[in-house]
Structure formats: structure tokens, C-alpha cells
Short mmCIF file of C-alpha atoms (C1' of nucleotides) in Angstrom, two decimals:
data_model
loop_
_atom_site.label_atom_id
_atom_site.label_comp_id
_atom_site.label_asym_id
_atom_site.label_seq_id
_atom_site.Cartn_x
_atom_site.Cartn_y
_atom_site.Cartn_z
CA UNK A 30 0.00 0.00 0.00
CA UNK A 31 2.99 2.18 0.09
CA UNK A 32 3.34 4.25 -2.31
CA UNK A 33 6.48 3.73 -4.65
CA UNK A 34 5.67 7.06 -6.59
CA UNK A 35 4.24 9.96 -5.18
CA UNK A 36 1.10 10.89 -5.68
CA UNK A 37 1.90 13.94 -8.44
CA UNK A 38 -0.43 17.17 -7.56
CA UNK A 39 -1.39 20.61 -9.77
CA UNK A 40 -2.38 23.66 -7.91
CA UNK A 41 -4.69 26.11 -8.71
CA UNK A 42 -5.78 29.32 -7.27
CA UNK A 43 -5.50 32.82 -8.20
CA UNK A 44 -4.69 33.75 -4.43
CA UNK A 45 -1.19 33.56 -4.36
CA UNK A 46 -1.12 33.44 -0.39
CA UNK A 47 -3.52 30.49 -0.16
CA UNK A 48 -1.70 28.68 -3.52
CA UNK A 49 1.38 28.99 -2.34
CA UNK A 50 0.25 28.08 1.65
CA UNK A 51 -1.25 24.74 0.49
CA UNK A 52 1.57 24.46 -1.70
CA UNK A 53 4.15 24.24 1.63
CA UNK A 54 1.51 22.43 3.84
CA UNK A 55 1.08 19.68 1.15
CA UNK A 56 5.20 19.00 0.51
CA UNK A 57 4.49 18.31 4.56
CA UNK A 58 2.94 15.07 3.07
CA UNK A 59 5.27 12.85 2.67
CA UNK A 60 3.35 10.89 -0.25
CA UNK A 61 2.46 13.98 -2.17
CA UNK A 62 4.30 16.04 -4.66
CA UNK A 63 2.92 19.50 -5.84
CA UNK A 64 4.43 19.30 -9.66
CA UNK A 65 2.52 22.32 -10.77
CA UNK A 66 1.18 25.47 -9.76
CA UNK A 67 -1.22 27.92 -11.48
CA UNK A 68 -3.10 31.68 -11.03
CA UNK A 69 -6.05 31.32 -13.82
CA UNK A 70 -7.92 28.68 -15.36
CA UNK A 71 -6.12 28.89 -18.93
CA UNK A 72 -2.84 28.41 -16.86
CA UNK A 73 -3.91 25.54 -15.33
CA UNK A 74 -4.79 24.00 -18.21
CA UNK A 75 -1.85 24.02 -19.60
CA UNK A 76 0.23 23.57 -17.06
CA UNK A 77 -2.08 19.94 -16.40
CA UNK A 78 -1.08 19.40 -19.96
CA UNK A 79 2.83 20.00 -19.44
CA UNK A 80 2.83 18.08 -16.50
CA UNK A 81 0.32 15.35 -16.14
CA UNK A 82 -0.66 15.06 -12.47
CA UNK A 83 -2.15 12.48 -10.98
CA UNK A 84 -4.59 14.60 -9.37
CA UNK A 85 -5.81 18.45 -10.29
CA UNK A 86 -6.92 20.57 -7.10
CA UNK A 87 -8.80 23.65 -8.37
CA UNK A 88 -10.14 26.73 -6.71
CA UNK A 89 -13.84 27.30 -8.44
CA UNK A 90 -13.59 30.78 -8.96
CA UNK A 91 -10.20 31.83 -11.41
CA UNK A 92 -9.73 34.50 -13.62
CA UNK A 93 -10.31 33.16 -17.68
CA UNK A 94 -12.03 30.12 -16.76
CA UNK A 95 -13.17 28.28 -13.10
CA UNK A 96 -12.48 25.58 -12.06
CA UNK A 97 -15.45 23.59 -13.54
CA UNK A 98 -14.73 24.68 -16.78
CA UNK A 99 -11.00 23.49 -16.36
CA UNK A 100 -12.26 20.00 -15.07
CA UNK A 101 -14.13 19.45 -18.06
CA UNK A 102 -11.30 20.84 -20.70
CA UNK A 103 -9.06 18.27 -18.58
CA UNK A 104 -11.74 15.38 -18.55
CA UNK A 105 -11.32 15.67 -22.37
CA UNK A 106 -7.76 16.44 -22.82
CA UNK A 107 -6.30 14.03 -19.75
CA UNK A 108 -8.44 11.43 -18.96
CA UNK A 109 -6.66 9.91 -16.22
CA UNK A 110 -6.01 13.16 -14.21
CA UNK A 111 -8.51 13.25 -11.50
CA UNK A 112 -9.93 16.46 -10.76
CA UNK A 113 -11.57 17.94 -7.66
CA UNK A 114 -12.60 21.66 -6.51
CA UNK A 115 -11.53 23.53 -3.50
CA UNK A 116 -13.75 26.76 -3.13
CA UNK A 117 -15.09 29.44 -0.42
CA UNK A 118 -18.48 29.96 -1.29
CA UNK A 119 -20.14 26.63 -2.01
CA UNK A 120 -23.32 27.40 -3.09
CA UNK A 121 -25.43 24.13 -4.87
CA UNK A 122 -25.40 24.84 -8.19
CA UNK A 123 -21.68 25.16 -8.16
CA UNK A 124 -21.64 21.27 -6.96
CA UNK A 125 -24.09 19.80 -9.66
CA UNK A 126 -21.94 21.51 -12.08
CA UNK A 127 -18.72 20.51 -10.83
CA UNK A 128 -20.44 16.67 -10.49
CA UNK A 129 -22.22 16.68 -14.16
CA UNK A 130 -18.36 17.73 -15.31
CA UNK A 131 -16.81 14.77 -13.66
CA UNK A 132 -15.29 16.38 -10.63
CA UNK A 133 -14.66 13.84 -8.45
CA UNK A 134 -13.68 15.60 -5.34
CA UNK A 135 -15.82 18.79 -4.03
CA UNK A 136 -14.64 20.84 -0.29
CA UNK A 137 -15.07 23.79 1.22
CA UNK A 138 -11.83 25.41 2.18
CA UNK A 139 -12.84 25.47 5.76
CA UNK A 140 -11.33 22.17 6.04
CA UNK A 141 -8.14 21.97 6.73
CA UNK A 142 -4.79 20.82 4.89
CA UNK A 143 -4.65 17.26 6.45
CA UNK A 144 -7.78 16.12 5.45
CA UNK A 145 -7.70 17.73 2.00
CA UNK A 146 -4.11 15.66 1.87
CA UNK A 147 -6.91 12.43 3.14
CA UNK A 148 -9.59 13.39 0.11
CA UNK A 149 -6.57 14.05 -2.72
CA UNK A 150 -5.78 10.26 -1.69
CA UNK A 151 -9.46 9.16 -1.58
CA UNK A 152 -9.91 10.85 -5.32
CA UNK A 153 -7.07 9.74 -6.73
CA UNK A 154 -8.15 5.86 -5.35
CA UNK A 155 -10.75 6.33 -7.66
CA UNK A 156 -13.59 7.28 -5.24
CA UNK A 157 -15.76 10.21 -4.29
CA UNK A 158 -16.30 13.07 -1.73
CA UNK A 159 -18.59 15.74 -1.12
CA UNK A 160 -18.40 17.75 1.85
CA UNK A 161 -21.55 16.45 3.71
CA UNK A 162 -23.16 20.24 4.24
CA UNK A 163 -22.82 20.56 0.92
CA UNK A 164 -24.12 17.57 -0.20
CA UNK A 165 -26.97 18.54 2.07
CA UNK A 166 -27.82 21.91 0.76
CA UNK A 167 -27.81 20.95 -2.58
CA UNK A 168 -29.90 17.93 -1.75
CA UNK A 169 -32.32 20.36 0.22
CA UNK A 170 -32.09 22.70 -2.99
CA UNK A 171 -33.58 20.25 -4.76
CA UNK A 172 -33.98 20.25 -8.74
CA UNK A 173 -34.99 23.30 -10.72
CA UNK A 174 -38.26 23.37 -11.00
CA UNK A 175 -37.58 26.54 -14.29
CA UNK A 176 -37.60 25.01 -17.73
CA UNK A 177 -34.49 25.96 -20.03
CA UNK A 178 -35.85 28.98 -21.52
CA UNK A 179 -37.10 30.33 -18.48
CA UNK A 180 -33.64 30.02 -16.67
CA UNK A 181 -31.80 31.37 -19.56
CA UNK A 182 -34.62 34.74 -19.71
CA UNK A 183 -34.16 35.03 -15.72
CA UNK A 184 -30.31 35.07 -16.19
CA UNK A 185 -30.74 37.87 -18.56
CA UNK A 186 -32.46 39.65 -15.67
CA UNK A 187 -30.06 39.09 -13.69
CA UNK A 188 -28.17 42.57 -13.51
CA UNK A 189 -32.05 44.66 -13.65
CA UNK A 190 -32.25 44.46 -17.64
CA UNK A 191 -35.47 45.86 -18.40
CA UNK A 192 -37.69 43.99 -20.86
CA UNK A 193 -36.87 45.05 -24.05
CA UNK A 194 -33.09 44.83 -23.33
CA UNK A 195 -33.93 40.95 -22.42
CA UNK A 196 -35.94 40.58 -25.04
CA UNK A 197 -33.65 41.64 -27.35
CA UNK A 198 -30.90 39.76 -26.36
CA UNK A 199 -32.51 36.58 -26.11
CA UNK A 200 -34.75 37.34 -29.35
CA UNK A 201 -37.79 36.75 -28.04
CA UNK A 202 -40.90 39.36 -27.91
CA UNK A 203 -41.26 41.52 -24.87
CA UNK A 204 -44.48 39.80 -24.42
CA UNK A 205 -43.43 36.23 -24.23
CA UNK A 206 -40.09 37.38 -21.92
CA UNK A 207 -42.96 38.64 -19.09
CA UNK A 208 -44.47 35.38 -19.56
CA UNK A 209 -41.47 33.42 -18.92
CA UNK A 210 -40.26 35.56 -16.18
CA UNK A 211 -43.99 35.84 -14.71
CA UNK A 212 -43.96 32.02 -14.75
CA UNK A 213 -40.22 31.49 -13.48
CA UNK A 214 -41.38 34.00 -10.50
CA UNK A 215 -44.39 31.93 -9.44
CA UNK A 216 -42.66 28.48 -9.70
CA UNK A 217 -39.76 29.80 -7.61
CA UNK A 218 -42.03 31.38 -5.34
CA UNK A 219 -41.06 35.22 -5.59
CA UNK A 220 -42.49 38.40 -5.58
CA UNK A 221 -41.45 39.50 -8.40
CA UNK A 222 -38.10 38.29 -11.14
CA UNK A 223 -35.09 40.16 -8.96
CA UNK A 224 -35.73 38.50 -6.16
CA UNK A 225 -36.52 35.56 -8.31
CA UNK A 226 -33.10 36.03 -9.73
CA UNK A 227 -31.81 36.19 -6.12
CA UNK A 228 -33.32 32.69 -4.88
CA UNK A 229 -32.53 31.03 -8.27
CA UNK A 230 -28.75 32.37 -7.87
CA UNK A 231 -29.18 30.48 -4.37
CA UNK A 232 -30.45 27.48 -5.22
CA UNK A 233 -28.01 26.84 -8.11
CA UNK A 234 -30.68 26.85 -10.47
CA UNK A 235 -28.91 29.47 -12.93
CA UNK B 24 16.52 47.03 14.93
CA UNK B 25 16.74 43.25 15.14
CA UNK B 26 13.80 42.54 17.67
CA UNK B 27 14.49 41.11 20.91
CA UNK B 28 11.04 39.82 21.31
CA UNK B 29 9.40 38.31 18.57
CA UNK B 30 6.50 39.86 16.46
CA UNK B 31 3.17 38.56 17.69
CA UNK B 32 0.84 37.95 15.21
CA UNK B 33 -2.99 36.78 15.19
CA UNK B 34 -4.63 35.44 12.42
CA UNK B 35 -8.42 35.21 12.16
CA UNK B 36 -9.76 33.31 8.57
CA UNK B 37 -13.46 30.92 8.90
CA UNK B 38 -11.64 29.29 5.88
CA UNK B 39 -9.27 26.50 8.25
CA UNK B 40 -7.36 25.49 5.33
CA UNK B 41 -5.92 29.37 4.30
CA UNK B 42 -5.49 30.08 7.96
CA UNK B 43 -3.58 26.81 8.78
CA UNK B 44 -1.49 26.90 5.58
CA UNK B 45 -0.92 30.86 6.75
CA UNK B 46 0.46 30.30 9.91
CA UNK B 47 2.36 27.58 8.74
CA UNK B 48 4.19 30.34 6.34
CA UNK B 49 4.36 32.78 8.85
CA UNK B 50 6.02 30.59 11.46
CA UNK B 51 9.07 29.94 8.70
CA UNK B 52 9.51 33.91 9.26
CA UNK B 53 12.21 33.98 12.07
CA UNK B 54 10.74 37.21 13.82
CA UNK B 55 7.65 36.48 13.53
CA UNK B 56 4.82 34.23 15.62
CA UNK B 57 1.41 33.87 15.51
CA UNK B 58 0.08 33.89 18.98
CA UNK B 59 -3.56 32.80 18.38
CA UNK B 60 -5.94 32.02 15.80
CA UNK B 61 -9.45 32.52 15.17
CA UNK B 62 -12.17 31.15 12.74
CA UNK B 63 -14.90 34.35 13.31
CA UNK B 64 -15.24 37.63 14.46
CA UNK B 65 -16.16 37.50 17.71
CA UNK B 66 -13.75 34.76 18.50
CA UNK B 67 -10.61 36.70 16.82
CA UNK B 68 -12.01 39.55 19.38
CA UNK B 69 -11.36 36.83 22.41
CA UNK B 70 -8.64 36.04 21.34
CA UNK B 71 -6.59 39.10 20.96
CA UNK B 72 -8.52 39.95 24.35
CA UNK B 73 -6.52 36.74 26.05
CA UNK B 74 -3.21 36.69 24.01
CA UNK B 75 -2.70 40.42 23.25
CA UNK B 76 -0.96 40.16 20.20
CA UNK B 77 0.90 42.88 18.19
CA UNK B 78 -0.56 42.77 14.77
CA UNK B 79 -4.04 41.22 14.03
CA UNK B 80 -4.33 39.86 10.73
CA UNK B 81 -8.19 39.67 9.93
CA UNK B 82 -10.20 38.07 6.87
CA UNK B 83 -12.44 40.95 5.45
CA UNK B 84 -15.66 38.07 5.88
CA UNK B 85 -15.67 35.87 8.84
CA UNK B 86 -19.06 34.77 10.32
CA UNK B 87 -19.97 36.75 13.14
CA UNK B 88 -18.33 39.81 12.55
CA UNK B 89 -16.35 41.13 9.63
CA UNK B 90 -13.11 41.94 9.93
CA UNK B 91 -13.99 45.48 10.15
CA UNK B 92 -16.08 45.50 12.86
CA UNK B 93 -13.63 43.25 14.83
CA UNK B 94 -10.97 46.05 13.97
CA UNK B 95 -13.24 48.98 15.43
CA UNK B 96 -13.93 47.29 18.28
CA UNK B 97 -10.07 46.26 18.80
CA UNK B 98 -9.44 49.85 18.34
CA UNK B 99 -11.36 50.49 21.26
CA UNK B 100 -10.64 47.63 23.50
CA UNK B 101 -6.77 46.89 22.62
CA UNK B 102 -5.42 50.35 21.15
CA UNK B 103 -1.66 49.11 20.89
CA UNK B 104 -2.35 45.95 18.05
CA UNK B 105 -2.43 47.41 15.13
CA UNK B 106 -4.86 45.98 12.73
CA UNK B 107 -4.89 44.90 8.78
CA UNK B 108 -7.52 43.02 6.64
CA UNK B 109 -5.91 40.50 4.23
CA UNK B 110 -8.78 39.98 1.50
CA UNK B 111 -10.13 38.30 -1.48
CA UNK B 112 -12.46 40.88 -3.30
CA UNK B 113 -10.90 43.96 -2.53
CA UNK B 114 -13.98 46.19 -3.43
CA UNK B 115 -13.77 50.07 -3.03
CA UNK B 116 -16.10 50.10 -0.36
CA UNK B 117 -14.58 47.74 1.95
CA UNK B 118 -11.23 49.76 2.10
CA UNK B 119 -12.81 52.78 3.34
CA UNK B 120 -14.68 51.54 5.68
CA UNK B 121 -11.49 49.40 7.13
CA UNK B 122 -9.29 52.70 6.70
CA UNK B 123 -12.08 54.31 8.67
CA UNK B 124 -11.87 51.82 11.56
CA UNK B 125 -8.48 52.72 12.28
CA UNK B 126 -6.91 49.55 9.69
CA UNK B 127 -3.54 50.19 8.73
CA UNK B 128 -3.07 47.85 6.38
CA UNK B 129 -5.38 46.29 3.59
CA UNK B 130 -3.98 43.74 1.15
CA UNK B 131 -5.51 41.37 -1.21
CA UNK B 132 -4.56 37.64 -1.12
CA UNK B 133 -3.21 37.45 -4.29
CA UNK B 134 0.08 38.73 -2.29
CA UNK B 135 2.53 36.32 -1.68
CA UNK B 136 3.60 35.02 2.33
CA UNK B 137 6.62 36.52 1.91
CA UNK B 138 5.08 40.08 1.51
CA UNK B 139 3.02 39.28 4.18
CA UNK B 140 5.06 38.76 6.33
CA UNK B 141 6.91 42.02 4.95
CA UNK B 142 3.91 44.11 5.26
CA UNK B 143 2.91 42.92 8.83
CA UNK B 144 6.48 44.13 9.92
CA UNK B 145 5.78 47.78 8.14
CA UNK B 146 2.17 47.80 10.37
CA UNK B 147 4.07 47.19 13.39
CA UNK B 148 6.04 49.57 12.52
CA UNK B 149 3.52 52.26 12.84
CA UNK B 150 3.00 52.37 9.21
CA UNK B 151 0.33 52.28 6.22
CA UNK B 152 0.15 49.44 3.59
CA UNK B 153 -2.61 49.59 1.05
CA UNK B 154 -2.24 47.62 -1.33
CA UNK B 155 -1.83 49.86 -4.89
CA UNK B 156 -4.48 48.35 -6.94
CA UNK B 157 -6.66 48.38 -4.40
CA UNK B 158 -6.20 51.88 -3.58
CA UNK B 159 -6.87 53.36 -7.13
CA UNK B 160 -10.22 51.18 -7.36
CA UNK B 161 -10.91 53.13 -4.38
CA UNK B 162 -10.01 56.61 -5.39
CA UNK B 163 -11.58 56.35 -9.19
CA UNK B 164 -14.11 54.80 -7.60
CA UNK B 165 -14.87 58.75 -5.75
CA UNK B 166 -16.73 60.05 -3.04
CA UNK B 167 -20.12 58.64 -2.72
CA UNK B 168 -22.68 61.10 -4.21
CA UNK B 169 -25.65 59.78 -2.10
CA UNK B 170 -26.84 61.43 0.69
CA UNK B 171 -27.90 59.57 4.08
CA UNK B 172 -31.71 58.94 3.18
CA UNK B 173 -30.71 58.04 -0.17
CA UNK B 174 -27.97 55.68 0.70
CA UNK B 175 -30.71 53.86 2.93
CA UNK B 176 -33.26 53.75 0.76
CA UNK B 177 -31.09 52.01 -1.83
CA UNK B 178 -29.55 49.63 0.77
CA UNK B 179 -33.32 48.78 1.70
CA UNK B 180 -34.31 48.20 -2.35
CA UNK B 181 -31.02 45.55 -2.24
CA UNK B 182 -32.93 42.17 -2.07
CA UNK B 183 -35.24 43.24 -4.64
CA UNK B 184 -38.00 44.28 -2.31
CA UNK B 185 -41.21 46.70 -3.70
CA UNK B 186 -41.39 50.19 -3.35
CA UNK B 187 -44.47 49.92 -0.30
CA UNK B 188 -42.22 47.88 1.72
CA UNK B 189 -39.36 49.86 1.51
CA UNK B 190 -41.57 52.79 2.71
CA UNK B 191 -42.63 50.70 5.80
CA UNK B 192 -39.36 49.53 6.60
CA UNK B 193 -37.71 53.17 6.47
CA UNK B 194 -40.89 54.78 7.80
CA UNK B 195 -41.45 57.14 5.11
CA UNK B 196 -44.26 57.29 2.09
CA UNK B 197 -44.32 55.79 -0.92
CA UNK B 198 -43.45 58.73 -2.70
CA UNK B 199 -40.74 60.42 -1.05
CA UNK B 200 -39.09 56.60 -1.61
CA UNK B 201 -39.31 56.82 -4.99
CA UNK B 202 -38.39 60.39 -5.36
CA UNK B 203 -35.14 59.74 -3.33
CA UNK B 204 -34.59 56.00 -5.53
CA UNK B 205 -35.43 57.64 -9.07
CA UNK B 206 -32.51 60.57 -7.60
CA UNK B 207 -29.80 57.71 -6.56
CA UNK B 208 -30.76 56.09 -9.98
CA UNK B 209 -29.87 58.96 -11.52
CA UNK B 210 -26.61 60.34 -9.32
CA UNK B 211 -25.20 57.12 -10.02
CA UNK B 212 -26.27 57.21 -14.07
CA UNK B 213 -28.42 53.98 -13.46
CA UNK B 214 -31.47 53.40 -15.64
CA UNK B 215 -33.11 51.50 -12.74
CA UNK B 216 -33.64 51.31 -8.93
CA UNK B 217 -31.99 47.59 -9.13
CA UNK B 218 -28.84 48.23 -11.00
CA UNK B 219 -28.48 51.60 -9.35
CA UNK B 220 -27.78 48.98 -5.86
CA UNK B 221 -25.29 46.85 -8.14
CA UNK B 222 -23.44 49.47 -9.31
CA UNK B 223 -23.35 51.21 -5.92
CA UNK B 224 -22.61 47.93 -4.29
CA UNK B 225 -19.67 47.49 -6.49
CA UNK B 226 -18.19 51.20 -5.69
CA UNK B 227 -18.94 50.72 -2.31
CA UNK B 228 -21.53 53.60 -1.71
CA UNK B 229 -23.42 50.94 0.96
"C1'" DG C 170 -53.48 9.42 -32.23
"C1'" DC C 171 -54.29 11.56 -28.05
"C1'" DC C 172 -52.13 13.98 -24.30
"C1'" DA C 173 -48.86 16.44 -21.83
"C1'" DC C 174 -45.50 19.80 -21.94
"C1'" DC C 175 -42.54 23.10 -23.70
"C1'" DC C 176 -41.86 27.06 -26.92
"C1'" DC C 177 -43.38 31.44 -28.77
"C1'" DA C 178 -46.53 34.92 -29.58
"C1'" DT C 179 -50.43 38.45 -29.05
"C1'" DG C 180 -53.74 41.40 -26.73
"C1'" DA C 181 -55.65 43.30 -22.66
"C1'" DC C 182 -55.83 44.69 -17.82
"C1'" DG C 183 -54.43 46.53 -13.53
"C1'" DT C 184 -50.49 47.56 -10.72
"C1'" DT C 185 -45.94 49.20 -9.82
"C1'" DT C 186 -42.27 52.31 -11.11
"C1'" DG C 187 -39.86 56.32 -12.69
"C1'" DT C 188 -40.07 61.14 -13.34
"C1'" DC C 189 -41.39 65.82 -12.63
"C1'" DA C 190 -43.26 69.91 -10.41
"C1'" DT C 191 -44.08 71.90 -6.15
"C1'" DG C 192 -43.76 73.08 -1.39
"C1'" DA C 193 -42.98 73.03 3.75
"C1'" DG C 194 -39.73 72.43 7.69
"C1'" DC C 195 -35.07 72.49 9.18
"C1'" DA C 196 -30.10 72.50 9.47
"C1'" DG C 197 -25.54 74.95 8.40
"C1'" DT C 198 -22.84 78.75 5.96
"C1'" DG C 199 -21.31 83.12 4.46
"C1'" DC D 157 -30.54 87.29 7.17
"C1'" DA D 158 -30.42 85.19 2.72
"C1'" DC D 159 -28.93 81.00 0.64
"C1'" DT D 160 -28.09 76.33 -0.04
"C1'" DG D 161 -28.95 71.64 0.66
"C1'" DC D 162 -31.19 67.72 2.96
"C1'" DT D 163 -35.63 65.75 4.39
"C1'" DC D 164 -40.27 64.59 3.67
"C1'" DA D 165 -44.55 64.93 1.44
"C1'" DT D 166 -48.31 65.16 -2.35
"C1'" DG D 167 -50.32 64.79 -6.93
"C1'" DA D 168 -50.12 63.54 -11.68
"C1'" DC D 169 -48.64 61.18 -15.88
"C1'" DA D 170 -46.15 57.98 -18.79
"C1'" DA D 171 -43.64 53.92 -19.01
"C1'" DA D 172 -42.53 49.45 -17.39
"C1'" DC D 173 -44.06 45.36 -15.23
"C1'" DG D 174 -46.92 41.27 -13.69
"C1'" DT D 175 -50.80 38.47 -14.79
"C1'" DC D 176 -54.24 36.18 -17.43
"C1'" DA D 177 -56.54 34.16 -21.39
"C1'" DT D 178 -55.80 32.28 -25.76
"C1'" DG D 179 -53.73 29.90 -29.59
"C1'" DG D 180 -50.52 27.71 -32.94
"C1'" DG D 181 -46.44 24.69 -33.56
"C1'" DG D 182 -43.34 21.25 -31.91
"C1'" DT D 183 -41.69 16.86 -29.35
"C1'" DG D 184 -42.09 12.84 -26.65
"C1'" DG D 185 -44.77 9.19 -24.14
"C1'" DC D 186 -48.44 5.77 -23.75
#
DNA sequence: GCCACCCCATGACGTTTGTCATGAGCAGTG
DNA sequence: CACTGCTCATGACAAACGTCATGGGGTGGC
């Protein structure tokens, strides 16, 4: 069970104090090796590609592209490189993403470097973890209850578009982008779409 | 100049893994040591309390209290530590506030340990470390053209709530809340009430 | 082939907003 | 004291929004 060759690890997090933190408390590990390092989701990319770890720990939110993004370019590019996501603010939708892209490892980074060392051994054995709160909200969260074009029309919203700009940009009539957001509003149980907007954006359901 | 007595340092981060990994790459700094750590605000306000350290480093969002409030209230009950807020989204808004509170320095974490550590000896010191990005976000970023009424009425509209609520929750009629949202709306050169609160939000005007 | 469900649209209706004019009371400043 | 600026209010009008009914076209299941 010992491990003749280390267990080869990439980095990646645009914090540099955090990057290179984890960096120093994972060389603590005597089975791990940190053989890359990257600041943005392009980087990491290629640096995966230059130097084929074992195992690809990514911080969800990265300038270019996140983390999710980067697991699925790597699911594609470098099949065997596991992938999992380290992240602050892990709201549901972030975790059905990361999951539907193949990201085999999800935690919050309130946990600390010894068991992320445990779960970078658990993923790279092939097996799964999701923090258990997490798990739970997005369990709680349930499925989206918005069809596709309602979501998309309600993401438009999002930043207090009126109407016409929405309609425009998802060309559709004025009329049938009230009806989608009137309907998206009363399935999510809002007042009216921005704090519909608001609660999807919770819920992970845009 | 070379210190006698070591540099004690507290660290307060909810996020285990950066604050771990942190004091980890502090402690390799021969003048330095962190004397206590804390996971939220009101706990990184015991702490100092008990261990009375020299410099508190504090996460800008902790549960509890943010690491502004936990720096105003140091201010008051431990005038000798000096304070700093080590970040991730160094908005405008947040670095007045902390320079208001009596913060001396505010850095992002996209700094390395090394600086840190370098910038945690210049707030000992008795001086001022912004960190240069940060600070001219802040300045093009201007004065808040809001006045008081304003500002709350805007900060009330946030979660997307109707204009008859609003009125109830600030005590006023409906009309003198829309007269004061329709002139934020337009101070700020919004065409609405609800990105008028994004873009304020984002300059830090609440 | 019927049925359910999504997509897209239109027209109509009442409500909510945004905007403007106007004015009173009350600071602080020159 | 006159002046300026903030606070709060009212009334009125146009524009934007939310809601409902209705209908045609499409896809998938039973």
C-alpha cells in the first residue's frame, strides 16, 4: 500500500497566499508532490497538460475560466487526471456543475490541509467526496423546477435588464419574456423576477 | 533594529485550510509568531482579548463579525495591536470603511507570504500598507454622491424588495421613496432602482 | 393518435415604477 | 438674514411590469 511514486499534484488558485500556503503544507505530506502550480484557469490548463498530475486541485472561482470549466477541458484532454474543486463559497449549483463535469472531489476550504491531503488520496483511489453540508444543501435545494428557456430569460435579468433589453438579447418578444419571467417568479415562489433572480442564484438553479 | 522579542501575530480566517497553511508560512519567518488564531469575528475579538498580540491579521468576511467591525472594536478595546484586513475581493467600499476603523493595512490575497510577512512588519512599525491596486479602485471609484436617506433607501431596495415595503421599513411614504430612488438612480447614471444597488454595491456607496 | 408539456406569440388589464413639479420644515454657511 | 442643501410629502402622468386568457407549432410518451 505504500506508495512507490508519489502521488503527483497541480495547484490552482489565483490567491497567491492560499496557492502557495497549500503548496508548503502539502510538501508536509510525505506521499504527495505538488508538480505544478497555477493563477487562472487557462494556466492551469496548460500547465495539467505540461505536467500530467495524478490529481488536479482547483479553486472554483479563477480569472479566464473556473475551475469547472477546467475539469471538463481536462476530462477531455487528460483522462486519467482526477480532478476535484476547492472553493469558499459553495453554493449548490456550483456542486451539480462541478459533479455533471466529472469532478470527483468537491470541499469547502474550511477544512483543513490534512484532510484535503486524506480526500486528494481518496480521489485519486478512484472514489468520491462531497463535503456532507454541501451535499446537504444541494440535496435540500432540490432540482430546478424553471424550464431551459425560463432560466436562460431570468439570467438575462439578472443585472435589472429591463424587458426590451432581455428581449432583445434573447430574441424573443417583450411579451413572451414577461411570460417566462412571470412564470419562473411563481414556480420559484417570488415576488417578483429580482428576487426571483436572487433565490434562483441560491439554489443553483442558474 | 533586530527585535528582541518576537512579532506577535494573530490570524483570524473561517476558511481553516488558508489560515492553517498561513500560519504555517508565517512561522518559517524567524521574527515572527502567531500567537492565536481565530475562525470568526467574535472569537478573533477573544482572542486578541486573552493573548494580546501585536498585529491582528483579519479576513475581510468571517461569520460573526467582519473583519472590520472586529478592527473597530479592537481599536477600542486593545489600542496598541495594530490591525490589517488581508482579502479576497478587494472592493472600493470595503477599504474605506477598514481605513475608517483605524486599519492600517489592507492587502488582497493574491500577495505572496513573503510580503506578508513584509507588510505585517511595516504595520508594526507604525506604518500604512494599502495595497496599490486596491487603492486606485478606491479613489476612481470617488466620493459617494448619495446622501444619508438616499444611501438607505437604496440599501433597503437591495434584495429586490417593492417600493411599499421599503416605505414601511424606512418609515417614510411611498413617494418620497421613490423620489429619493429615481434621484440615486440617476446620481449614479443607473437606468433602474436595481442596478443603481449593483453598481453602488460594487463602488462601495453601501 | 391523443395527451402532456414546452416554446413562442399576441392582446388586454391593472399595478408598480420612474419622473417631474411643487412646497414646507429644518439644518448649516457666508 | 439670505442662501443652499437635505428631508419629507403630495399629486399627476407615462412607461414598465406582472398576470391572465388564448392559440398555434413542436416533441415525446403511452
Amino acid at each position: 500500500m505504500t506508495p512507490e511514486r508519489p502521488l503527483r499534484v497541480l495547484l490552482a488558485d489565483d490567491e497567491h497566499l492560499i496557492r502557495g500556503a497549500l503548496a508548503a503544507l502539502l510538501a508536509l505530506e510525505e506521499d504527495l508532490v505538488v508538480v505544478a502550480e497555477a493563477a487562472s484557469g487557462p494556466e492551469a490548463l496548460a500547465m495539467a497538460l505540461a505536467h500530467r498530475p495524478d490529481v488536479a486541485v482547483l479553486d472554483l472561482q479563477m480569472p479566464g475560466a473556473d475551475g469547472v470549466k477546467v475539469a471538463t477541458s481536462l476530462r477531455a484532454e487528460l483522462p486519467d487526471c482526477r480532478t476535484m474543486i476547492v472553493t469558499s463559497h459553495g453554493r449548490p449549483g456550483h456542486l451539480k456543475r462541478a459533479l455533471a463535469a466529472g469532478v470527483r472531489g468537491f470541499v469547502p476550504k474550511t477544512v483543513s490541509a490534512r484532510r484535503l491531503a486524506e480526500i486528494i488520496r481518496t480521489v485519486h483511489a478512484g472514489n468520491r467526496y462531497v463535503d456532507p453540508e454541501l451535499a446537504a444543501d444541494a440535496i435540500s435545494a432540490g432540482d430546478s423546477p424553471l424550464t431551459a428557456r425560463e432560466a436562460e430569460v431570468l439570467e438575462l435579468a439578472a443585472d435589472g435588464a429591463p424587458v426590451a433589453e432581455i428581449a432583445e438579447r434573447a430574441s424573443l418578444s417583450q411579451g413572451t419574456v414577461r411570460n417566462y419571467l412571470s412564470s419562473a417568479a411563481s414556480k420559484i415562489g417570488a415576488e417578483n423576477r429580482h428576487t426571483a433572480v436572487r433565490l434562483a442564484r441560491e439554489r443553483g438553479w442558474v
